[in-house]
C-alpha atoms as a printed R data frame, in Angstrom:
    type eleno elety resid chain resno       x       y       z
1   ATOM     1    CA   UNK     A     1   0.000   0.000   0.000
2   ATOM     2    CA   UNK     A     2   1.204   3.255  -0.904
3   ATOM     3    CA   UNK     A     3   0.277   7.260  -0.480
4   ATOM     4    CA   UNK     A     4   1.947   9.954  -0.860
5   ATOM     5    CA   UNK     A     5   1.972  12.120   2.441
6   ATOM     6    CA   UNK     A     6   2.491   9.779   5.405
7   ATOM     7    CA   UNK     A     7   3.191  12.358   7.987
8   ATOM     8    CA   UNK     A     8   1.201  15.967   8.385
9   ATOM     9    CA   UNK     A     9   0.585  18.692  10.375
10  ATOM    10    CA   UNK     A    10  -2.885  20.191  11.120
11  ATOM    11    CA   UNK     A    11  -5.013  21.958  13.503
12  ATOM    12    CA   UNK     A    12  -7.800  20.370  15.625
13  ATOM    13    CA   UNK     A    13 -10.856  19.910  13.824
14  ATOM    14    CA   UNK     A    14  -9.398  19.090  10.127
15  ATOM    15    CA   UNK     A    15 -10.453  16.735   7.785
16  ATOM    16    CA   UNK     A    16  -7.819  14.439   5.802
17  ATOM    17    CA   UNK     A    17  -7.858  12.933   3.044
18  ATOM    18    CA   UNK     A    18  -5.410  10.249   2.042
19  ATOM    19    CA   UNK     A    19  -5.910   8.617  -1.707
20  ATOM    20    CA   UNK     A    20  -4.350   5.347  -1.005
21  ATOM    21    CA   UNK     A    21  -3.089   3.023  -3.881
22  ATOM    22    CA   UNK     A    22  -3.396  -1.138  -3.593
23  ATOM    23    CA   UNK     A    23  -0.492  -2.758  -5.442
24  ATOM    24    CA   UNK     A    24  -0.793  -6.567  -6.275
25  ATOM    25    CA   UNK     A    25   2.630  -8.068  -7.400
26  ATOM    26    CA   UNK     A    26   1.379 -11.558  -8.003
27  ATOM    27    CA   UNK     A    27   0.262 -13.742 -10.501
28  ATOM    28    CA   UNK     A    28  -3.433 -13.951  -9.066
29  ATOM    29    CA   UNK     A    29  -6.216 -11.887  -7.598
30  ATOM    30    CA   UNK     A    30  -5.695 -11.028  -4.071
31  ATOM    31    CA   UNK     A    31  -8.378 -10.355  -1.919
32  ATOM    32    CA   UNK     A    32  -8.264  -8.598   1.756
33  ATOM    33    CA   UNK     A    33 -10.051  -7.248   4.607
34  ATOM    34    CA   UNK     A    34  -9.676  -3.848   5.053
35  ATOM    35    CA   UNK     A    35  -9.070  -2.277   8.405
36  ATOM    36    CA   UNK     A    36  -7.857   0.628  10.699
37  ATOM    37    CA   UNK     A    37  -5.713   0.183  13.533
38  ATOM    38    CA   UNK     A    38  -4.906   2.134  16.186
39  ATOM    39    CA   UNK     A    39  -7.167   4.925  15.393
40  ATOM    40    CA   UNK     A    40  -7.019   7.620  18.253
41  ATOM    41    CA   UNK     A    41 -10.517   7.894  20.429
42  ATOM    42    CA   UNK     A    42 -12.889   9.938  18.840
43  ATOM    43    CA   UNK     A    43 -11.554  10.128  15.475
44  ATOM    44    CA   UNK     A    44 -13.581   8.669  12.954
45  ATOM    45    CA   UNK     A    45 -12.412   7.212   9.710
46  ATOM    46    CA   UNK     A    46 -14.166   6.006   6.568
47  ATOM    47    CA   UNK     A    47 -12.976   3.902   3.265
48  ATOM    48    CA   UNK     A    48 -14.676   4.278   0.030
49  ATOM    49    CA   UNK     A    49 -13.931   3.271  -3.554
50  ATOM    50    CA   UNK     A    50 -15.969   3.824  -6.729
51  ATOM    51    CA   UNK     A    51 -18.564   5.511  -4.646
52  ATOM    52    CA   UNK     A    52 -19.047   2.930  -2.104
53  ATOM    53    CA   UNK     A    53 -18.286   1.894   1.765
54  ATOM    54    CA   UNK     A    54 -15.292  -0.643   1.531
55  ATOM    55    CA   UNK     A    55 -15.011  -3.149   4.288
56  ATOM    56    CA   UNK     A    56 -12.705  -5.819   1.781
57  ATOM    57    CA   UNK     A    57 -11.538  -5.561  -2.241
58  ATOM    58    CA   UNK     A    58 -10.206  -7.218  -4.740
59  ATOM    59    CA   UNK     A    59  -7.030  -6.529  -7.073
60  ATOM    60    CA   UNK     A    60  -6.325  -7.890 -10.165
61  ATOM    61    CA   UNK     A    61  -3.069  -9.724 -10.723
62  ATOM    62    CA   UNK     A    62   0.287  -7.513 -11.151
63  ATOM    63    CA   UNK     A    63  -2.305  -4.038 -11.120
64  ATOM    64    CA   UNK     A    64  -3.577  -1.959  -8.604
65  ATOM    65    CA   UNK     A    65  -5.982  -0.013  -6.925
66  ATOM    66    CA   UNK     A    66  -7.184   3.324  -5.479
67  ATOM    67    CA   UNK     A    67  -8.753   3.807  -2.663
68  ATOM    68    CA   UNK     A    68 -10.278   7.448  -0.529
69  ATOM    69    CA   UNK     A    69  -9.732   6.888   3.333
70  ATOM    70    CA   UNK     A    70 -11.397   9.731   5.005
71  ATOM    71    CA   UNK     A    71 -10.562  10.738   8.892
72  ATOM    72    CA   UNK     A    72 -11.712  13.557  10.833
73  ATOM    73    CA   UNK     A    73 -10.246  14.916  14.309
74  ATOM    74    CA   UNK     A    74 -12.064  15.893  16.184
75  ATOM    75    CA   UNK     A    75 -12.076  19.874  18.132
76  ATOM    76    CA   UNK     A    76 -11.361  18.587  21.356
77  ATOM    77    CA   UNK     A    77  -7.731  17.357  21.538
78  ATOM    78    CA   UNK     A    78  -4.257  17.850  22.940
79  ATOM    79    CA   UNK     A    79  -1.868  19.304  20.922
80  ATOM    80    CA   UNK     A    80   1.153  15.923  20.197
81  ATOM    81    CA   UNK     A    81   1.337  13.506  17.982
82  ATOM    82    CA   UNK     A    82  -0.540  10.654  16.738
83  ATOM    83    CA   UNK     A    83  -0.308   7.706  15.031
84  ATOM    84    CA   UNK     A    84  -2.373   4.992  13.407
85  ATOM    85    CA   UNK     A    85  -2.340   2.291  10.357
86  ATOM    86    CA   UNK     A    86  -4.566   1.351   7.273
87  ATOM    87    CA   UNK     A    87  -4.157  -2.694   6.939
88  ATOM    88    CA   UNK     A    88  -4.554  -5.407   4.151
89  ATOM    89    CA   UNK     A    89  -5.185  -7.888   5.855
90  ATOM    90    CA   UNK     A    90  -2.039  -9.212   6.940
91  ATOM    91    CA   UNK     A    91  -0.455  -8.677   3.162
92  ATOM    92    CA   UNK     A    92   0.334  -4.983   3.811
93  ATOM    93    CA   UNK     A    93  -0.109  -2.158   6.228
94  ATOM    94    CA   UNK     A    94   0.587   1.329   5.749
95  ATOM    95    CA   UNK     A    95   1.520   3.783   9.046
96  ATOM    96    CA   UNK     A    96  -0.050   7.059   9.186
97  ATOM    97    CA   UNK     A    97   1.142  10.018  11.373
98  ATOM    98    CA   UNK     A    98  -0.896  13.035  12.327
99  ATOM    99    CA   UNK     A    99   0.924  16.191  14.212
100 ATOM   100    CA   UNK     A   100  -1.768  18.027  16.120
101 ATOM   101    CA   UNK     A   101  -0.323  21.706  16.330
102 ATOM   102    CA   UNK     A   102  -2.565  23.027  19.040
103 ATOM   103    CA   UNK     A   103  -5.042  22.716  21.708
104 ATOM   104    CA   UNK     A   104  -8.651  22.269  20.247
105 ATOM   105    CA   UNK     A   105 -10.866  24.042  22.448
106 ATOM   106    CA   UNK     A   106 -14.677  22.939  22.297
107 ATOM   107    CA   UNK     A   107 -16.075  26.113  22.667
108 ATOM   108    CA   UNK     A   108 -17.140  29.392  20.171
109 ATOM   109    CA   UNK     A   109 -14.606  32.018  19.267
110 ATOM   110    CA   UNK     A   110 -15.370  35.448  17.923
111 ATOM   111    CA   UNK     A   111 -12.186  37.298  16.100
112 ATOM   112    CA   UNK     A   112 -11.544  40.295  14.125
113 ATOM   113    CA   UNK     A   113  -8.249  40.827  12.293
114 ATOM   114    CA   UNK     A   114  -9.362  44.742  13.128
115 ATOM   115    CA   UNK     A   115 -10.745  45.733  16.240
116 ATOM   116    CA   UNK     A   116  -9.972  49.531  16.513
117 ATOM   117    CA   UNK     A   117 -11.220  52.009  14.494
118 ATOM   118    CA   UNK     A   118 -10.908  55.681  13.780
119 ATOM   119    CA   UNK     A   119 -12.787  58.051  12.754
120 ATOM   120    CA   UNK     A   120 -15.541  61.284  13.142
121 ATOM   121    CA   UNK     A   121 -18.791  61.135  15.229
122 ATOM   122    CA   UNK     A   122 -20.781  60.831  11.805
123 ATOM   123    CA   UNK     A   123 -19.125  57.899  10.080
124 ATOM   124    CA   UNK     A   124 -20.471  54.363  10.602
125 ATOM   125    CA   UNK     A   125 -17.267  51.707  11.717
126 ATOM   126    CA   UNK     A   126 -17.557  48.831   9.991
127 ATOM   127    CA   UNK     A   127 -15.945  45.857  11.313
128 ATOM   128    CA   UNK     A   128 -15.654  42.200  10.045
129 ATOM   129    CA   UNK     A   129 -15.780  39.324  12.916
130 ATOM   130    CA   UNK     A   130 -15.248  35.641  12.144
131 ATOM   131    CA   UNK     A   131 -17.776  33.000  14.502
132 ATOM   132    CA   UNK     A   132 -16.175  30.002  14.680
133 ATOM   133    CA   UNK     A   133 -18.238  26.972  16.210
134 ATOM   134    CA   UNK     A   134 -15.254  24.890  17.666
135 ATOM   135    CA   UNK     A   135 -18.761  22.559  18.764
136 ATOM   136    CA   UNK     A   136 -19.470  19.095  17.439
137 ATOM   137    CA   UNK     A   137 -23.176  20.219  16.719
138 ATOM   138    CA   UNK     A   138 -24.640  22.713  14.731
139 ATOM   139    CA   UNK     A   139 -25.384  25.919  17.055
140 ATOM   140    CA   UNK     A   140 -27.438  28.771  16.522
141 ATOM   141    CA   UNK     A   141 -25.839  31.834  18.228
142 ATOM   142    CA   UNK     A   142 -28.064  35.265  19.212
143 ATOM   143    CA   UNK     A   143 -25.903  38.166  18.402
144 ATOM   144    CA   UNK     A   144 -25.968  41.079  20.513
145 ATOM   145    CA   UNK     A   145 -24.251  43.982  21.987
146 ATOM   146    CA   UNK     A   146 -23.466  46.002  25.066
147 ATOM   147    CA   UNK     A   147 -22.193  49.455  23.766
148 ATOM   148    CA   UNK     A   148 -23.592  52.299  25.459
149 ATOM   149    CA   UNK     A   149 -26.619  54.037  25.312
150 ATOM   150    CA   UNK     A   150 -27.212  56.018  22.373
151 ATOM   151    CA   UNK     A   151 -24.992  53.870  19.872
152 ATOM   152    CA   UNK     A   152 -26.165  52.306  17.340
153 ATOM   153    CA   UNK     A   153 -25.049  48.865  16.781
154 ATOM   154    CA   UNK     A   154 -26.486  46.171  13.887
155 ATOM   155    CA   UNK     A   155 -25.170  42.701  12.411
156 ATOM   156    CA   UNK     A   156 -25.281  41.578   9.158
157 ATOM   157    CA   UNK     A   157 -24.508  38.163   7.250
158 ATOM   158    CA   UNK     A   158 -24.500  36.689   3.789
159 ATOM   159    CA   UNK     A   159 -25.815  40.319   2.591
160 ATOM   160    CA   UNK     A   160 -28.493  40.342   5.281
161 ATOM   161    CA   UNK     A   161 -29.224  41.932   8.679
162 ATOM   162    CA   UNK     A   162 -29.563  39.543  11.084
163 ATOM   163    CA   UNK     A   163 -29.642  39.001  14.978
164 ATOM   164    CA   UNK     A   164 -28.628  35.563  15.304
165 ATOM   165    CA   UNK     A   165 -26.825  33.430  12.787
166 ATOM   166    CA   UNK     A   166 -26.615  29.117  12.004
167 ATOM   167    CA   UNK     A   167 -22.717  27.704  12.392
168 ATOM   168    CA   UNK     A   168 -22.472  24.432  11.606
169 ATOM   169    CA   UNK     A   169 -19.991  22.066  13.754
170 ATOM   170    CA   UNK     A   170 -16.027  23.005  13.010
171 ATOM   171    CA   UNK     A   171 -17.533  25.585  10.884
172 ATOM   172    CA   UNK     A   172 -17.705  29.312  10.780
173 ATOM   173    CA   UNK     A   173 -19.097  32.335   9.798
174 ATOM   174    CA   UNK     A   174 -18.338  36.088   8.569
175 ATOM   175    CA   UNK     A   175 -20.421  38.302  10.245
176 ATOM   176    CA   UNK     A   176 -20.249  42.521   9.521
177 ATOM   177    CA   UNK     A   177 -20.502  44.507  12.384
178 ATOM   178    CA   UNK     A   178 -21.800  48.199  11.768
179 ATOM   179    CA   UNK     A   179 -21.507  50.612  14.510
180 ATOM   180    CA   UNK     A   180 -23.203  54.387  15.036
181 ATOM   181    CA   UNK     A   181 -22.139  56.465  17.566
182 ATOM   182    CA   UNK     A   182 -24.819  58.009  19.505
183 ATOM   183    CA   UNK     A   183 -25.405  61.445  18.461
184 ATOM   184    CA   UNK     A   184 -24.036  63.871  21.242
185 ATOM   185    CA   UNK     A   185 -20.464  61.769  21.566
186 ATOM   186    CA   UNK     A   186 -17.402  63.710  22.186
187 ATOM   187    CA   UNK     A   187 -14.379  63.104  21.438
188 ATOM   188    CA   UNK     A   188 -12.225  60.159  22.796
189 ATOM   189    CA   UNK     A   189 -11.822  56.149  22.408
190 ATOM   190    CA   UNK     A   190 -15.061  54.248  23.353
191 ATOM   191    CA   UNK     A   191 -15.548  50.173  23.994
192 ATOM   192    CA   UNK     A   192 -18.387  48.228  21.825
193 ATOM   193    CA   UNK     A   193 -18.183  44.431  23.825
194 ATOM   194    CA   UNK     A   194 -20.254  42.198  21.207
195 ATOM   195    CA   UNK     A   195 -21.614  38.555  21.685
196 ATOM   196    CA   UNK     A   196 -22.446  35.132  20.507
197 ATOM   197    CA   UNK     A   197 -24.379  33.311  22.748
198 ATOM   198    CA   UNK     A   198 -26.776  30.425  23.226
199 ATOM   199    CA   UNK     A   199 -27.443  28.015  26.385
200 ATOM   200    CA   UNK     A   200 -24.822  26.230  25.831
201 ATOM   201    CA   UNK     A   201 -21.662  28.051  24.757
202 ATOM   202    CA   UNK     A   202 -20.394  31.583  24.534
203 ATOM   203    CA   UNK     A   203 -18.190  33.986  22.908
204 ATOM   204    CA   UNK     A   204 -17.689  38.172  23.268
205 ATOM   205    CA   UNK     A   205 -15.358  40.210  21.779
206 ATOM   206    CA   UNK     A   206 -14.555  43.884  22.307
207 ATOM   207    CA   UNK     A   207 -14.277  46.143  19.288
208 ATOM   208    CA   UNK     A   208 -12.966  49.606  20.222
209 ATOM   209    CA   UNK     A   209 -13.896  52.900  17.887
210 ATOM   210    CA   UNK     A   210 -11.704  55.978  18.389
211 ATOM   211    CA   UNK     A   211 -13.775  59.451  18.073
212 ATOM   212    CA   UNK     A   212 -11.604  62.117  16.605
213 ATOM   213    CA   UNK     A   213 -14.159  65.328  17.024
214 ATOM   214    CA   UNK     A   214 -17.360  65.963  16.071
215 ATOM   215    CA   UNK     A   215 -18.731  68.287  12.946
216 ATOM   216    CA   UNK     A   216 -21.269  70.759  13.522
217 ATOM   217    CA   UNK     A   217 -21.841  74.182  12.581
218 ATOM   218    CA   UNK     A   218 -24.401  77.160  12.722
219 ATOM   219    CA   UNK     A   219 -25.435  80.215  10.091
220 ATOM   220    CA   UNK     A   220 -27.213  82.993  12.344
221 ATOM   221    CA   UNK     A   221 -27.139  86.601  12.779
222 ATOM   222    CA   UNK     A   222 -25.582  88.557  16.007
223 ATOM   223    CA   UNK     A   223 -29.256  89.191  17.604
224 ATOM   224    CA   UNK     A   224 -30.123  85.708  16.101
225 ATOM   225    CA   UNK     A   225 -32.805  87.442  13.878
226 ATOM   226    CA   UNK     A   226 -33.764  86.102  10.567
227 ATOM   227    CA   UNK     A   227 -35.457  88.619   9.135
228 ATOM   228    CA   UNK     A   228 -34.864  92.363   7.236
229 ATOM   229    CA   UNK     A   229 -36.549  94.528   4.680
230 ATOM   230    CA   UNK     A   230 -35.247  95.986   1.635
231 ATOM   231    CA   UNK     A   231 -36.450  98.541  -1.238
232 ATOM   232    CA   UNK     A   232 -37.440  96.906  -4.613
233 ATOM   233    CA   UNK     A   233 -33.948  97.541  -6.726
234 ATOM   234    CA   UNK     A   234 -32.338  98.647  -3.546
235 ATOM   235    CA   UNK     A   235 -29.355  96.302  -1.563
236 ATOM   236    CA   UNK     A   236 -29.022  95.484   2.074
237 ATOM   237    CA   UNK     A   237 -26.066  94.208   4.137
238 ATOM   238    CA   UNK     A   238 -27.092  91.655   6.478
239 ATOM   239    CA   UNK     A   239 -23.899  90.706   9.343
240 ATOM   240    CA   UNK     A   240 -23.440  87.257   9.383
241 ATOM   241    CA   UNK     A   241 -22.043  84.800  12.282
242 ATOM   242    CA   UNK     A   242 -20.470  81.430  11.151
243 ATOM   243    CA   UNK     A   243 -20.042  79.332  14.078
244 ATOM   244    CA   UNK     A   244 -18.112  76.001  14.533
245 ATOM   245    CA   UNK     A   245 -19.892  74.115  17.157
246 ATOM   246    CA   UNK     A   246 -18.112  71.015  17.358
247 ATOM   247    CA   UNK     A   247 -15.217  69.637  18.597
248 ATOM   248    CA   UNK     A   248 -12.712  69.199  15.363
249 ATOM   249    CA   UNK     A   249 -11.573  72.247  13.026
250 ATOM   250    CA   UNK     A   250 -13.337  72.913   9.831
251 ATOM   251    CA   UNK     A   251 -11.847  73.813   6.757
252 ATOM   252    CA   UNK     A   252 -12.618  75.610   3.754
253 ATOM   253    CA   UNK     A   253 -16.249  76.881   4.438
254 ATOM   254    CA   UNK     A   254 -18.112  78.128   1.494
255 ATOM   255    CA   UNK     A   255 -20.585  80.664   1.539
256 ATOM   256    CA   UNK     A   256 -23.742  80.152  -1.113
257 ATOM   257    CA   UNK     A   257 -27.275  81.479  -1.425
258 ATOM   258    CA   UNK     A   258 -30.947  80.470  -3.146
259 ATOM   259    CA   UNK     A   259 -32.739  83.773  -3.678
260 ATOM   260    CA   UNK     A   260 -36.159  84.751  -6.017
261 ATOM   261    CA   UNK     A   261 -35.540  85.229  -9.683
262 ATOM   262    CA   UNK     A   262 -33.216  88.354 -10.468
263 ATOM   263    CA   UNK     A   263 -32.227  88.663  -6.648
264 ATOM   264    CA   UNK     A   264 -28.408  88.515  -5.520
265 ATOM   265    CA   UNK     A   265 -26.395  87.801  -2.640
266 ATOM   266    CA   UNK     A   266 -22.736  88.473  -2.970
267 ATOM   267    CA   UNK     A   267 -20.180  87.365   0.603
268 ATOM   268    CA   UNK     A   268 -17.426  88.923   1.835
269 ATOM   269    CA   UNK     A   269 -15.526  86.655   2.272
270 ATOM   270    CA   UNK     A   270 -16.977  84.483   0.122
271 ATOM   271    CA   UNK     A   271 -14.766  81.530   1.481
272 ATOM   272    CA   UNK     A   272 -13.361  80.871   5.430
273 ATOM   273    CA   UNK     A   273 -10.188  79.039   5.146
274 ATOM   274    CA   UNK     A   274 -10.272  77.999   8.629
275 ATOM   275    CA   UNK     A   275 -12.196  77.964  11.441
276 ATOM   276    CA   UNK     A   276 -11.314  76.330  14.697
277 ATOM   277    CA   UNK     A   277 -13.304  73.734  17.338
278 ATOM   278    CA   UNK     A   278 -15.792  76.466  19.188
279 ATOM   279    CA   UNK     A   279 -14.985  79.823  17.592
280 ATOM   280    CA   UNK     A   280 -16.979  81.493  15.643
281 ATOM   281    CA   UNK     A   281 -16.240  84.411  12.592
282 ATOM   282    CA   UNK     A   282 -18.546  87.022  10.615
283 ATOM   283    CA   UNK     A   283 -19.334  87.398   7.360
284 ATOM   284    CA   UNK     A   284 -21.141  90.649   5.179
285 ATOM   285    CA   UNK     A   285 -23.842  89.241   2.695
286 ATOM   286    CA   UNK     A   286 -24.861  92.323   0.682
287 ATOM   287    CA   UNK     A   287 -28.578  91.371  -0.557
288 ATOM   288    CA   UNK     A   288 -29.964  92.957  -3.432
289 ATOM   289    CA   UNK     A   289 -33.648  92.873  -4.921
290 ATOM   290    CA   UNK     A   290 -35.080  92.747  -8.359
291 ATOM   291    CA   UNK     A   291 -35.856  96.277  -9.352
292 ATOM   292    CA   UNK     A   292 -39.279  94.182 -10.409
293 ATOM   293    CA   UNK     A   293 -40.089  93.016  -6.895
294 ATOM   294    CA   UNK     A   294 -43.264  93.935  -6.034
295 ATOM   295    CA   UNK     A   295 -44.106  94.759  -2.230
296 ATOM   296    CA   UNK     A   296 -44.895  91.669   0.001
297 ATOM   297    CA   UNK     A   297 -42.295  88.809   1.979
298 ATOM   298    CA   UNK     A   298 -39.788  86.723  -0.042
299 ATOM   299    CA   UNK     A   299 -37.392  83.833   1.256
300 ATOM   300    CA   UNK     A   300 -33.843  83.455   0.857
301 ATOM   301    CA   UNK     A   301 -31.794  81.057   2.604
302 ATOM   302    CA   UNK     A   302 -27.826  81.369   2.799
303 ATOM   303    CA   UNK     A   303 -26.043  78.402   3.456
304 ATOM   304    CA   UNK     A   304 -22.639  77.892   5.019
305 ATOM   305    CA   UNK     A   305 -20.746  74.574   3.249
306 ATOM   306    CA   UNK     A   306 -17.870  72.637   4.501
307 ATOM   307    CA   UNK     A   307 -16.990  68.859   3.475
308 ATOM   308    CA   UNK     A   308 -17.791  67.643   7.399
309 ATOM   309    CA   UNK     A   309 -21.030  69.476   8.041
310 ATOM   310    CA   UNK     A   310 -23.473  72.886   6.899
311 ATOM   311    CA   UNK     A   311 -25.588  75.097   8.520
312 ATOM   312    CA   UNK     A   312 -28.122  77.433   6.207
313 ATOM   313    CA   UNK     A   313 -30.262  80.360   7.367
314 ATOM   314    CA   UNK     A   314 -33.853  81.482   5.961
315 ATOM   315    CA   UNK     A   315 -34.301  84.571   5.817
316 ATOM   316    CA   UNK     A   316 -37.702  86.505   4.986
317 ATOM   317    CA   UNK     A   317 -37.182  89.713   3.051
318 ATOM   318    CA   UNK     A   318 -40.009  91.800   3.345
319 ATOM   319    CA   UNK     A   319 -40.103  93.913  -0.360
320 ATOM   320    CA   UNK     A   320 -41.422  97.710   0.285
321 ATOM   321    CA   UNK     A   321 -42.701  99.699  -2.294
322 ATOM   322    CA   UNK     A   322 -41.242 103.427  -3.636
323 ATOM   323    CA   UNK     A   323 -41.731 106.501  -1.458
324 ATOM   324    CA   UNK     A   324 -41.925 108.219  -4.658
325 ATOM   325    CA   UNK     A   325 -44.693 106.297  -5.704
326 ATOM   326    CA   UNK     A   326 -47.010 106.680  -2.551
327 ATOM   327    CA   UNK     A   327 -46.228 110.685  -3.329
328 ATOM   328    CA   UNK     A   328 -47.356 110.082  -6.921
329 ATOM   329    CA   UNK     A   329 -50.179 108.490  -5.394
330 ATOM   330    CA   UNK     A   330 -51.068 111.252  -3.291
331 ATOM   331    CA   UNK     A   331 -50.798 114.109  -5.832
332 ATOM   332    CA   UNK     A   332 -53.271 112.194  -8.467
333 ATOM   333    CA   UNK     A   333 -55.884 111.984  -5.542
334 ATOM   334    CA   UNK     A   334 -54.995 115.861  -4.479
335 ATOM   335    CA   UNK     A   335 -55.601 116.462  -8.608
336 ATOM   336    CA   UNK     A   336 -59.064 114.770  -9.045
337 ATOM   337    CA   UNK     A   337 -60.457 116.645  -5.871
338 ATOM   338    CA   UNK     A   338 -59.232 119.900  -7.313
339 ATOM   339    CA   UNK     A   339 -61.343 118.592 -10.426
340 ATOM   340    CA   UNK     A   340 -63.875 118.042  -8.335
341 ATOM   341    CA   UNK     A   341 -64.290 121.423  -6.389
342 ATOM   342    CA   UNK     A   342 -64.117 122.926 -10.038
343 ATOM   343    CA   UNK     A   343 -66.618 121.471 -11.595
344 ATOM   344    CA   UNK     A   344 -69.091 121.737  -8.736
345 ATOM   345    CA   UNK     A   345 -68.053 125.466  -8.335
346 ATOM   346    CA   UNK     A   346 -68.909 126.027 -12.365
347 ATOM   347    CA   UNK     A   347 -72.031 124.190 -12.606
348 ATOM   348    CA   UNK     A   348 -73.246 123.725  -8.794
349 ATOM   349    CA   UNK     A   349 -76.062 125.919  -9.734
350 ATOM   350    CA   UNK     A   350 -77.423 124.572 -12.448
């Protein structure tokens, strides 16, 4: 009997496969009993040929023969070295070594090659966890997670959300862990402990995310009013307050506006190259109306626009008419009762 790799190395757990070749030298057909001796306890072992269970086969004379022997060790074991043989009856035998590199451990185990992650109090940390069920029967683990209040913490596997996940035995499963911090975090490095847990066996892991500052920001006025008036065709300059009201710098804040048709806002500055965690900086819009506005509110909002986070103000611009006009107005009604007073004085009488 003859394979090629008599001596190998492998974790608890494996499965090996050893194609085995039967080699009859003589001038007749040989048949034998096949058997396993010496197999370690609770390893199992299985012979098949040409799709079937072998117990005993035959061999034509000077040919030979494959055979598949299948044996699986099992997850709880001592690391060492073990040894066994496949026998021909008592024609041949061929000595098998296994090297066990480690411990098995009959438990769960939940890893990440990545458990720290950096980044703002908006992004989403995404982290990938491997379940392994070092069981020897299928187990259905609830997923959960202690973070603290406010976050925001889901699993997903094989493209779904899920809160508890199927391994089968020796198996294992990739499981995507999204985490949101809650929304008022400051800065610093926070714990997430996750789990994988059913009656019978248990496994946590702690992921860790690392806060670098949070992006906010606010568009408002000194007095905090949102509101002004302006002549049709006439400007206004409103003072602006851009404030940073987070905890990280922002950087390169632009300064846009939506106004009614033929209205215009120009900024000075237009652009704030930097503006620090908690400080704040002004800004002159100079507003001006169509010279077709008619008298009554409009709405423009200017909007404040960094790549972390915006703020944008409304504003309702109340459109008065011309003094000149009302005057105009005034003199035609002055005019018509002067007609008036004339024509009754000429023809009163009659």
């Amino acid at each position: 009997m003859y394979t090629t790799y008599t001596s190998i190395s492998v974790p608890p757990g494996e499965s090996l496969n050893y194609n085995v070749e039967l080699k009859n030298d003589t001038g007749s057909v040989v048949t034998v009993p096949l058997s396993i001796e010496g197999l370690p306890q609770n390893w199992t072992a299985k012979m098949t040929g040409g799709g079937w269970d072998l117990n005993e086969i035959s061999v034509m004379p000077n040919s030979s023969q494959s055979i598949n022997l299948a044996v699986t060790v099992p997850m709880q074991i001592d690391k060492g070295t073990y040894r066994f043989t496949l026998k021909a009856g008592t024609l041949a035998s061929l000595p098998l070594t296994v090297q066990i590199t480690e411990k098995g451990t009959y438990q769960t185990e939940l890893t990440t090659d990545q458990a720290n992650m950096e980044g703002h109090s908006d992004a989403t940390f995404t982290y990938s966890v491997n379940l392994q069920n070092r069981t020897a029967e299928k187990q259905t683990y609830a997923l959960t997670s202690q973070a603290e209040a406010g976050w925001d913490v889901t699993f997903s596997a094989d493209g779904k959300q899920v809160s508890s996940v199927e391994v089968d035995p020796g198996a294992s499963k990739a499981i995507t862990v999204n985490v949101k911090p809650a929304e008022n975090v400051t800065k610093g490095t926070f714990k997430i402990p996750i789990r994988a847990h059913n009656q019978s066996t248990d496994a946590q892991l702690v992921l860790e995310a690392a806060i670098s500052g949070k992006y906010s920001m606010e568009l408002t006025t000194p007095s905090g009013l949102l509101s002004t008036s302006v002549k049709a065709g006439g400007s206004k300059t409103i003072e602006l307050v851009v404030k940073n009201t987070g905890t990280a710098d922002l950087t390169d804040i632009n300064l846009t506006s939506s106004t009614p048709a033929n209205w215009e806002v120009t900024f000075n500055p237009k652009t704030i190259d930097k503006l620090a965690a908690g400080k704040s900086t002004t800004v002159e819009a100079k507003l001006t109306s169509s010279d077709k506005a008619i008298a009554g509110d409009y709405v423009t909002d200017m909007t404040a626009q960094a790549s972390e986070a915006s703020s944008t103000a409304t504003f309702r611009v109340a459109v008065k008419g011309s003094v000149l006009w009302g005057w105009i107005g005034v003199l035609i009604i002055l005019i018509i009762l002067g007609g008036i007073y004339v024509l009754i004085r000429k023809y009163g009488r009659r």
